[in-house]
Coordinates of C-alpha atoms and ligand atoms in Angstrom, one line a residue:
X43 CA 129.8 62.6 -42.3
X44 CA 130.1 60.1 -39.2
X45 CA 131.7 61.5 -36.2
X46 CA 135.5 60.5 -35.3
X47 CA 135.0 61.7 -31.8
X48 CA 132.2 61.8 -29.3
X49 CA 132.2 63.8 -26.4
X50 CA 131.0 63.1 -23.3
X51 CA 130.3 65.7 -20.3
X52 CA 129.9 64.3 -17.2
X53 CA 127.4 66.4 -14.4
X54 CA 128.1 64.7 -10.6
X55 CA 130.8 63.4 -9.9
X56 CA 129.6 60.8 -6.3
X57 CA 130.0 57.2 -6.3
X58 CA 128.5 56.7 -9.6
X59 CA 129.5 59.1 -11.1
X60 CA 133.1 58.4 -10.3
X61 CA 132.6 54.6 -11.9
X62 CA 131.7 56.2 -15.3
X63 CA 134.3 58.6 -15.1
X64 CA 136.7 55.6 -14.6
X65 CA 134.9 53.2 -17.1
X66 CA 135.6 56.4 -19.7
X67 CA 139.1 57.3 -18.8
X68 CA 140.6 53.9 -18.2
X69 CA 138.2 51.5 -19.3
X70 CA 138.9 49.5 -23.0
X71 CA 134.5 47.9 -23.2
X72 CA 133.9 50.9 -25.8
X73 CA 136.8 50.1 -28.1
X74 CA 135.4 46.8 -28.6
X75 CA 131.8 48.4 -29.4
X76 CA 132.4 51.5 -31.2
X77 CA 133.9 52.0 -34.2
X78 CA 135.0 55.7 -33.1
X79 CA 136.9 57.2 -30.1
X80 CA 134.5 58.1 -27.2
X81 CA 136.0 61.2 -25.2
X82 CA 135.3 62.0 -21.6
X83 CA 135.7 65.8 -22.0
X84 CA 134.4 67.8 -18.9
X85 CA 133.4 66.3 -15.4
X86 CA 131.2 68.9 -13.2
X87 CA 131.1 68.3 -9.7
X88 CA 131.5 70.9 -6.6
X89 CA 134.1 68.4 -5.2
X90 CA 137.0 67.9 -7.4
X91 CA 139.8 67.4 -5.3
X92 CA 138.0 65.1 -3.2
X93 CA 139.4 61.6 -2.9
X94 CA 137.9 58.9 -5.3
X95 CA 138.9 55.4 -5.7
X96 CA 140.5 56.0 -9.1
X97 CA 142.6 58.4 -10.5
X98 CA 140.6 60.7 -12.5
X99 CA 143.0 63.8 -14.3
X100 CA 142.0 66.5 -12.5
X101 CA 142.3 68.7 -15.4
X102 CA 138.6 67.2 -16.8
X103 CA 136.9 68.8 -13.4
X104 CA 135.0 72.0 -13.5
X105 CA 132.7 73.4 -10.7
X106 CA 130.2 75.1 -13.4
X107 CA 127.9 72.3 -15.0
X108 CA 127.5 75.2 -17.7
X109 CA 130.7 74.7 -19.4
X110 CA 129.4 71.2 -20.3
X111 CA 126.1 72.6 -21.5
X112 CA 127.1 75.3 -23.2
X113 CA 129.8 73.7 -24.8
X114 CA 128.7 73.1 -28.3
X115 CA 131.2 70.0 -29.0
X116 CA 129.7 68.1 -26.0
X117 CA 127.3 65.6 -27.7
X118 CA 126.4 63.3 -24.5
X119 CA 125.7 64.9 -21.2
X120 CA 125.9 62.5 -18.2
X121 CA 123.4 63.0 -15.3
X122 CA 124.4 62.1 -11.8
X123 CA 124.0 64.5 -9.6
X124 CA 120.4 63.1 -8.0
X125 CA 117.8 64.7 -7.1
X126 CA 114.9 66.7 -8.5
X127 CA 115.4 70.3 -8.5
X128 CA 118.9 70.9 -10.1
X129 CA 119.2 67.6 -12.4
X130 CA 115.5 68.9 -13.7
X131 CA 117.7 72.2 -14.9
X132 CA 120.7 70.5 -16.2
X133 CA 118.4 67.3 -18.3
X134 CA 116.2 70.3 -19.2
X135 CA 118.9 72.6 -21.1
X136 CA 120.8 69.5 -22.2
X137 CA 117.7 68.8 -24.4
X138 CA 117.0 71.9 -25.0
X139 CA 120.7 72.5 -26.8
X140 CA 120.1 69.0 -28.4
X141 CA 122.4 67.4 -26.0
X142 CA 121.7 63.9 -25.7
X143 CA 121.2 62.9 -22.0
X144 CA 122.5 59.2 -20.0
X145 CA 120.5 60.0 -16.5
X146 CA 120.3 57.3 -13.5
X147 CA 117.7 59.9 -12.0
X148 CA 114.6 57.5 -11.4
X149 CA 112.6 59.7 -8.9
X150 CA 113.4 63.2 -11.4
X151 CA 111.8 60.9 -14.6
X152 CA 108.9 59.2 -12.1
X153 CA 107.6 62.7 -12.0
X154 CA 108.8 64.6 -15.2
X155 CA 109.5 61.4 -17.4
X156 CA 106.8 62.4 -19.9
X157 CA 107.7 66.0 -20.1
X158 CA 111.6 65.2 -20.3
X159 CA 110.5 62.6 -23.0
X160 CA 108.5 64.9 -24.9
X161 CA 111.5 67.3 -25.2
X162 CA 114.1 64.7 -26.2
X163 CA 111.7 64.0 -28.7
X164 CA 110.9 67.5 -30.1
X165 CA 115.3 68.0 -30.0
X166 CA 115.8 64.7 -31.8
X167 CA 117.3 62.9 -29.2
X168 CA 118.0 60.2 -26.8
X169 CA 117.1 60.1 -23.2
X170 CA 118.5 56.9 -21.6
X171 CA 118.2 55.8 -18.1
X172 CA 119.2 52.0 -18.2
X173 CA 120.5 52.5 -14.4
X174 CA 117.5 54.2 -13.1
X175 CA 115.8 50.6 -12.7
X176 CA 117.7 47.9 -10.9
X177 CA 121.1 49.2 -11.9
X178 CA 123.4 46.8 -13.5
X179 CA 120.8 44.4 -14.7
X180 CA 120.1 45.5 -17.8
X181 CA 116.0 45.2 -17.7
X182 CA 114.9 48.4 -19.7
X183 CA 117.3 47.1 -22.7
X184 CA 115.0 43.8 -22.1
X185 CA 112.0 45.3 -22.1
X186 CA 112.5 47.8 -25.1
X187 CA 115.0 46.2 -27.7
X188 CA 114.6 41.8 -26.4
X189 CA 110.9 42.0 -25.7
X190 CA 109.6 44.1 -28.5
X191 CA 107.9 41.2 -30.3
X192 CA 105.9 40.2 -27.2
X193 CA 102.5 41.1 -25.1
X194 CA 103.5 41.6 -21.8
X195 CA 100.8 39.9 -19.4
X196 CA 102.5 40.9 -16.2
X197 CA 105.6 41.4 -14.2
X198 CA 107.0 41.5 -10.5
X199 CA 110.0 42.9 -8.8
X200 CA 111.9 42.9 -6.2
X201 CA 113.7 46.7 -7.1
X202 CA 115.0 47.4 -3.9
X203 CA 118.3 46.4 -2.2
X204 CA 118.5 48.2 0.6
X205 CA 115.0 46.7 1.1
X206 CA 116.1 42.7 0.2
X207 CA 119.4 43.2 2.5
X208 CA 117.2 44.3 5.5
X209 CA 114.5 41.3 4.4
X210 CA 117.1 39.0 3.9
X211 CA 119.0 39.1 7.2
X212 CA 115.3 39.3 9.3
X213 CA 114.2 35.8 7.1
X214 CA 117.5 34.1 7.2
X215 CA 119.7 35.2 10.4
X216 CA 116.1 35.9 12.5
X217 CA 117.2 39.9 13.0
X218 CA 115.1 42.2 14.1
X219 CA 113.7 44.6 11.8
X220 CA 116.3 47.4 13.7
X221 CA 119.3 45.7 13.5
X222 CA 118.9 44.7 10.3
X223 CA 118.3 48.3 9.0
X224 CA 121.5 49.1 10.9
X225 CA 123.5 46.0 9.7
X226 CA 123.1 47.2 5.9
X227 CA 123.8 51.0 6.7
X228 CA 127.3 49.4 8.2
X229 CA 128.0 47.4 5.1
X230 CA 126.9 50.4 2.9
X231 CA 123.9 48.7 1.5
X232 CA 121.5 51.6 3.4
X233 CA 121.5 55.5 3.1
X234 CA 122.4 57.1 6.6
X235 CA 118.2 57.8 6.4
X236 CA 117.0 55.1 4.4
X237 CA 113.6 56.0 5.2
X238 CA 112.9 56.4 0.9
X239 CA 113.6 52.8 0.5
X240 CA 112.0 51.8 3.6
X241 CA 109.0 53.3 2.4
X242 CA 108.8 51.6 -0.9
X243 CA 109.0 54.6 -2.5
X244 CA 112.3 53.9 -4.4
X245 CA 110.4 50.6 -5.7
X246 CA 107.5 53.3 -6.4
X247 CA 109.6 54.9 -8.6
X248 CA 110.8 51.9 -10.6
X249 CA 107.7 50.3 -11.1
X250 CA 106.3 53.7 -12.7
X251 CA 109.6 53.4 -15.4
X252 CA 108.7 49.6 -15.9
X253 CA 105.2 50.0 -16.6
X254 CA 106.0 52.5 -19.0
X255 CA 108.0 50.4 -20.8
X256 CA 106.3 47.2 -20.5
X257 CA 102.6 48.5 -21.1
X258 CA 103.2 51.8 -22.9
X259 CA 100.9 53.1 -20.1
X260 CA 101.8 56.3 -17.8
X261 CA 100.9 55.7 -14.5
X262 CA 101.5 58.7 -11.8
X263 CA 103.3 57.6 -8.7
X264 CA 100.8 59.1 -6.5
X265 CA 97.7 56.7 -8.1
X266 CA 99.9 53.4 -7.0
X267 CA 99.0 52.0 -3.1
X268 CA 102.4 51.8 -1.8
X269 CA 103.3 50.0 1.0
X270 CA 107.4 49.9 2.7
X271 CA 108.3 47.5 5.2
X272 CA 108.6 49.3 8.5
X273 CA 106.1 47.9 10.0
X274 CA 107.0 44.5 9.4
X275 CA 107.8 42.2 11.8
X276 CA 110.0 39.1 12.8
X277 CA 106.6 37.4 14.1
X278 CA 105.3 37.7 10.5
X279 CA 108.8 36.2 8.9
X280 CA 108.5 33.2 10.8
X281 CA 104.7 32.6 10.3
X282 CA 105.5 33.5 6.4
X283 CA 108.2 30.4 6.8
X284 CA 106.2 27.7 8.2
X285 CA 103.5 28.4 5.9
X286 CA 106.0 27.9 2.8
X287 CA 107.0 31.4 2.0
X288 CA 109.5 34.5 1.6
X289 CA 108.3 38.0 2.4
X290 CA 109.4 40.0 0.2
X291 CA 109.1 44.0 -0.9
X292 CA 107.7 43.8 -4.8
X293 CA 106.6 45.7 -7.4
X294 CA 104.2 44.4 -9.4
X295 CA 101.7 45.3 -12.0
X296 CA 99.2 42.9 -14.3
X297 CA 97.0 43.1 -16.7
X298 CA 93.3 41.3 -15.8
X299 CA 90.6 41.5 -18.2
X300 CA 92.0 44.2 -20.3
X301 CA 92.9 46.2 -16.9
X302 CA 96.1 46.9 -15.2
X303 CA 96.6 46.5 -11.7
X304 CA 99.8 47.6 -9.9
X305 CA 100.8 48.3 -6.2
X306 CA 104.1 48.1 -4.2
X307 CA 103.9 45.9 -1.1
X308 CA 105.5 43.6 1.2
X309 CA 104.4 40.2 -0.2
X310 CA 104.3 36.6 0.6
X311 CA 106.1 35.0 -2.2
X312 CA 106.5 31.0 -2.4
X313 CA 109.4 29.6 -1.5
X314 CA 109.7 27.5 -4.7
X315 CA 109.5 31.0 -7.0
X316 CA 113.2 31.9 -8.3
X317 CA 112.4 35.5 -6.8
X318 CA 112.3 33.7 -3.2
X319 CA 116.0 33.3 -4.0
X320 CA 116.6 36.4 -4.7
X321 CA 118.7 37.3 -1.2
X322 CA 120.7 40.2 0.2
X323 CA 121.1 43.3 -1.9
X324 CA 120.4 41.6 -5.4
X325 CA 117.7 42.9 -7.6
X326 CA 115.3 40.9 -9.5
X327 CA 112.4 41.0 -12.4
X328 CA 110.4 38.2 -13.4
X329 CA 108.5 39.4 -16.7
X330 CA 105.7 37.0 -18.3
X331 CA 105.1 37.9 -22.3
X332 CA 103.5 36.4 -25.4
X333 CA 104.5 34.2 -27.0
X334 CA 108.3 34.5 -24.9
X335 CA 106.8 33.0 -21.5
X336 CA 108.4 33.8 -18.5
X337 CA 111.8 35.6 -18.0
X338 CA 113.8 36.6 -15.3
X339 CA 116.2 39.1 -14.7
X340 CA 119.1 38.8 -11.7
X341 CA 122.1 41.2 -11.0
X342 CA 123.0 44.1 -8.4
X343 CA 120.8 47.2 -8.6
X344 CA 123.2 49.0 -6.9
X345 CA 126.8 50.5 -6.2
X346 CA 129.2 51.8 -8.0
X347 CA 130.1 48.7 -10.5
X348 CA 126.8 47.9 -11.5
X349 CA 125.0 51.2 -11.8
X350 CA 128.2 52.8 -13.5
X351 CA 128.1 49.8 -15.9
X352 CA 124.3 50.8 -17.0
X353 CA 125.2 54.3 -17.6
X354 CA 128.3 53.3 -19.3
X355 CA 126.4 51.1 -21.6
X356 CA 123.5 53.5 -22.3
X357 CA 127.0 56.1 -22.8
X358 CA 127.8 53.6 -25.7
X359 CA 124.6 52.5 -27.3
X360 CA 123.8 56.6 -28.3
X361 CA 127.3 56.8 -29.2
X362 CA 126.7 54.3 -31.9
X363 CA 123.3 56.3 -32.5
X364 CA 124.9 59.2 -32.9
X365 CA 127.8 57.4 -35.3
X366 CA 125.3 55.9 -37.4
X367 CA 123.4 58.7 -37.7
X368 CA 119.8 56.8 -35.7
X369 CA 119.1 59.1 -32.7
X370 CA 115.6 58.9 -31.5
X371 CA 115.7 55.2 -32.7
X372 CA 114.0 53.7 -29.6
X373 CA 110.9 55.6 -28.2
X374 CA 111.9 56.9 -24.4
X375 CA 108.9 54.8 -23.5
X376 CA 107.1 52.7 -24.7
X377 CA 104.2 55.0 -24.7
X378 CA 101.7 54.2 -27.5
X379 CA 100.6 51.2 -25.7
X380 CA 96.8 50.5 -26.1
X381 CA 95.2 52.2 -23.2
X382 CA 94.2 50.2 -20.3
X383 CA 92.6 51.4 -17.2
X384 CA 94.3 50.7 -14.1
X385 CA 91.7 49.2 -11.7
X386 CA 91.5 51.6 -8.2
X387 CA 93.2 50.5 -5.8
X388 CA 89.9 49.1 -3.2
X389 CA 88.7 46.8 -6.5
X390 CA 92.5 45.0 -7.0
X391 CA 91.8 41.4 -6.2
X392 CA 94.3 39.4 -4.1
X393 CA 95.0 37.1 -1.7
X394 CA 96.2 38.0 2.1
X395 CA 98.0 36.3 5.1
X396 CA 95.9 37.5 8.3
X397 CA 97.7 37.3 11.4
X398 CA 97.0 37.6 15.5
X399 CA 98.2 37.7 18.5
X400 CA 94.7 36.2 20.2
X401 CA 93.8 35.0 24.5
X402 CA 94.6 31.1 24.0
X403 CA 90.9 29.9 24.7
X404 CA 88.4 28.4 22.3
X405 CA 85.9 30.3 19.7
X406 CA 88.7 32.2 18.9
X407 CA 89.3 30.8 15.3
X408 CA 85.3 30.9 14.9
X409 CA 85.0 34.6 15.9
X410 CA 88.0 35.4 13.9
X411 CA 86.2 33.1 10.8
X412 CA 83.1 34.6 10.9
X413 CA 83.6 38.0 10.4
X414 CA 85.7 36.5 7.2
X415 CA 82.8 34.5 5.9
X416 CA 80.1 37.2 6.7
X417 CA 81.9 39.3 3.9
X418 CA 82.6 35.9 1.7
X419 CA 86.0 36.1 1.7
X420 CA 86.9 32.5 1.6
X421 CA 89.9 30.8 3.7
X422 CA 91.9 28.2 2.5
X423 CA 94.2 27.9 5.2
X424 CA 93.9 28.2 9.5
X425 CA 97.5 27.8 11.9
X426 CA 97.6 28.4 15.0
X427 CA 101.7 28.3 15.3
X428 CA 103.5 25.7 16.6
X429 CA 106.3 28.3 18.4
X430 CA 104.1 30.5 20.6
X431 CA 102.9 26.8 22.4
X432 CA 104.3 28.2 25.6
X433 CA 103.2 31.2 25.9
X434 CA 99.8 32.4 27.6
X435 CA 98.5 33.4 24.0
X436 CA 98.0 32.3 20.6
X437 CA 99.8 33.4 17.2
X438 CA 97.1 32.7 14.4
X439 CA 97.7 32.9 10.5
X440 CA 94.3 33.0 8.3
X441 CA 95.2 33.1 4.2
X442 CA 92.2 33.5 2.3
X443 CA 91.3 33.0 -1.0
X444 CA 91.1 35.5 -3.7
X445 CA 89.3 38.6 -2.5
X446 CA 89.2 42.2 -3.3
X447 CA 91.4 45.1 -1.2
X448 CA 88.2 46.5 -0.3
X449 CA 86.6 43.7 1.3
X450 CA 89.9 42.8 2.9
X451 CA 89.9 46.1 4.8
X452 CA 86.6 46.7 6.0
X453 CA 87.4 42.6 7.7
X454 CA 90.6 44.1 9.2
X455 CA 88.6 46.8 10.8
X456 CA 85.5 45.0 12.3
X457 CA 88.1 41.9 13.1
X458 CA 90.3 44.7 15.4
X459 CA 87.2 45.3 17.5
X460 CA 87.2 41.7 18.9
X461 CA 87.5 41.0 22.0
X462 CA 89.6 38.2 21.7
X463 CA 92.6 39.4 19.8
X464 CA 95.5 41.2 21.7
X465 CA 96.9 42.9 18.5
X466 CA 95.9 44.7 16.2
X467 CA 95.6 42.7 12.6
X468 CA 98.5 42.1 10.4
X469 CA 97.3 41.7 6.8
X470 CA 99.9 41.3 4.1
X471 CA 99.4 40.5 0.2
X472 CA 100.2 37.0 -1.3
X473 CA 101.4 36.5 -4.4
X474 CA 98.7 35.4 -7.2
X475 CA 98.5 35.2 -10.8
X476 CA 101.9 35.0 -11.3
Ligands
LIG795 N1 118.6 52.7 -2.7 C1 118.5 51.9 -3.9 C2 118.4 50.4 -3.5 C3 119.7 52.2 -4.8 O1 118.7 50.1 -2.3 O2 118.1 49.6 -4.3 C4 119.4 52.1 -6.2 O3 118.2 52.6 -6.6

């Protein structure tokens, strides 16, 4: 017999958390969806009575996230507390009482994703996580229910907002990288230590979840070169400009010759790419398939609307699982993929942006070419820029031609033992193959 009612238990209770409870409570999107009432039944949080934007009846709050687990009318449990240790406990025993689980939790399921999927499979039930990548858009719904009929060649993102904001006002209002990082913790974008996004490690996280659903492949976090955008600077942003591109933070992984390569880097993207458009905190994905072509997916991948508007939905879609009596109808991951090796990192071919602070005095650019062409990495384009003309030094770009990560370091090494350069060498990845 289909269910009249579905209950929903809701674990953390923050920002998120607080937009789901809302969209449940007071929100009508369901009735249009679901042919049967949807019930927000228990909210677990340590904080009831603090103040939220919305009025949720205080009567749903509990501080023991057991009397949503243990309570055997409870069919959906709603993950938002964050983090890895506790939320592992509370997604572990929801499965484990064949509890379905909604979860926006992307580092917890970038290192127990397989495991967590394993059980939701042995329990005959859903794991979602829709909000864990680029929270409102909805990419893993792409990916896993629009995509299903195509090969996916390769995909790039730019997963981060706090990381776009900080990019966006360095490229557009010339900030420096400081007071950009403090401009979005002001307007809320940033964490009060922000140093996870800064790191990339937040992308790190969503490009694991993506290539497990675009290539059925599980890749551990710790096998993917990433690369944050501390060290980037305003110098490198202007040079990026006059030379016709966006730096941006992406996450990106391909397939070459029956190989996968993948890494998370600050990259020069060209101006003319829709992703070079992607500005301030907004999220992006650009996914090439066969025979689809190329699609892109825009939207906030953050704050309270957006992310609670994932989890909402993913709330919804097991609802009508559960009502029509399909759980387990969509694989966690896509993770029966044909295997493909992913390529080490030193062998991932590329191209790079080189760029120096050099004395202003001549057989500099051959000194600097030289130890290029020694190692045949090719160079397709030499600037010395136009806006350090005044100054008692040079500002030099190289951008060579395809070349692998290896060969591109051990240049960077020998070329920061010349003489003639007065800093050490920036060397950033260009977008190729895309
Ligand atoms: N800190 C993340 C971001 C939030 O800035 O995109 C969502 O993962």
């Amino acid at each position: 017999m289909t269910k009249k009612c579905i209950n929903v238990g809701l674990i953390g209770c923050g920002v998120v958390g607080t937009g789901v409870a809302n969209n449940l409570v007071n929100g009508i999107a369901q009735k249009r969806h679901l042919p049967c009432e949807l019930r927000l039944k228990r909210i677990a949080d340590l904080y009831p009575h603090k103040e939220r934007p919305y009025k949720i009846p205080l009567d749903l709050f509990t501080t023991n996230a057991d009397e949503i687990l243990d309570d055997p009318e409870i069919d959906i449990v709603v993950e938002l507390i964050g983090g890895c240790d506790f939320a592992l406990k509370v997604i572990t025993k929801a499965l484990e009482k064949k509890k379905h689980v909604v979860t926006a939790n992307k580092a917890l399921l970038a290192e127990y994703g397989r495991e967590m999927a394993a059980l939701a499979k042995a329990n005959g039930v859903d794991l979602y996580y829709e909000a864990a990548v680029c929270g409102g858009i909805p990419v893993i719904k792409a990916i896993r229910e629009g995509l299903t009929a195509d090969s996916i060649n390769n995909f790039r993102g730019i997963v981060n907002g706090t990381c776009n904001y900080i990019l966006t006002g360095m490229c557009k209002y010339n900030m420096l990288f400081e007071d950009a990082v403090k401009a979005a913790q002001m307007n809320g974008y940033a964490e009060a230590d922000p140093t996870f996004d800064l790191i990339g490690k937040d992308s790190l996280h969503k490009l694991v979840l993506l290539i497990a659903n675009c290539f059925g492949q599980w890749i551990k976090p710790e096998d993917i070169y990433t690369e944050g955008i501390m060290d980037l600077d305003q110098t490198d942003i202007r040079c990026a400009e006059e030379l016709g591109y966006v730096i941006k933070l992406i996450a990106q992984a391909k397939k070459r010759d029956g190989k996968l390569e993948c890494m998370v880097a600050p990259t020069l993207i060209s101006k003319k790419s829709l992703l070079a458009g992607v500005s301030d905190a907004y999220n992006a994905v650009e996914i090439n398939g066969s025979p689809i072509g190329r699609t892109v997916y825009y939207g906030e991948g953050a704050g309270m609307n957006a992310t609670s508007s994932a989890v909402t939905a993913d709330i919804i879609d097991i609802a009508r699982n559960i009502y029509y009596g399909c759980e387990g109808r969509l694989p966690v991951f896509a993770l029966e993929g044909e295997k493909c090796e992913k390529v080490p990192t030193d062998e991932m071919e590329m191209r790079y942006y080189l760029r120096w602070k050099t004395d202003d005095k001549p057989g500099v650019i051959s000194a600097l070419s030289q130890e290029l062409t020694e190692r045949e990495i090719g160079i397709s384009s030499v600037i010395l820029h136009e806006f350090a003309k005044a100054q008692p030094y040079s500002i030099v770009t190289f951008m060579t031609r395809e070349t692998t990560e290896k060969k591109m370091r051990d240049a960077v090494q020998a070329l920061n033992k010349l003489d003639c350069i007065q800093s050490r060498t920036v060397m950033l990845r260009v977008e190729s193959g895309f």
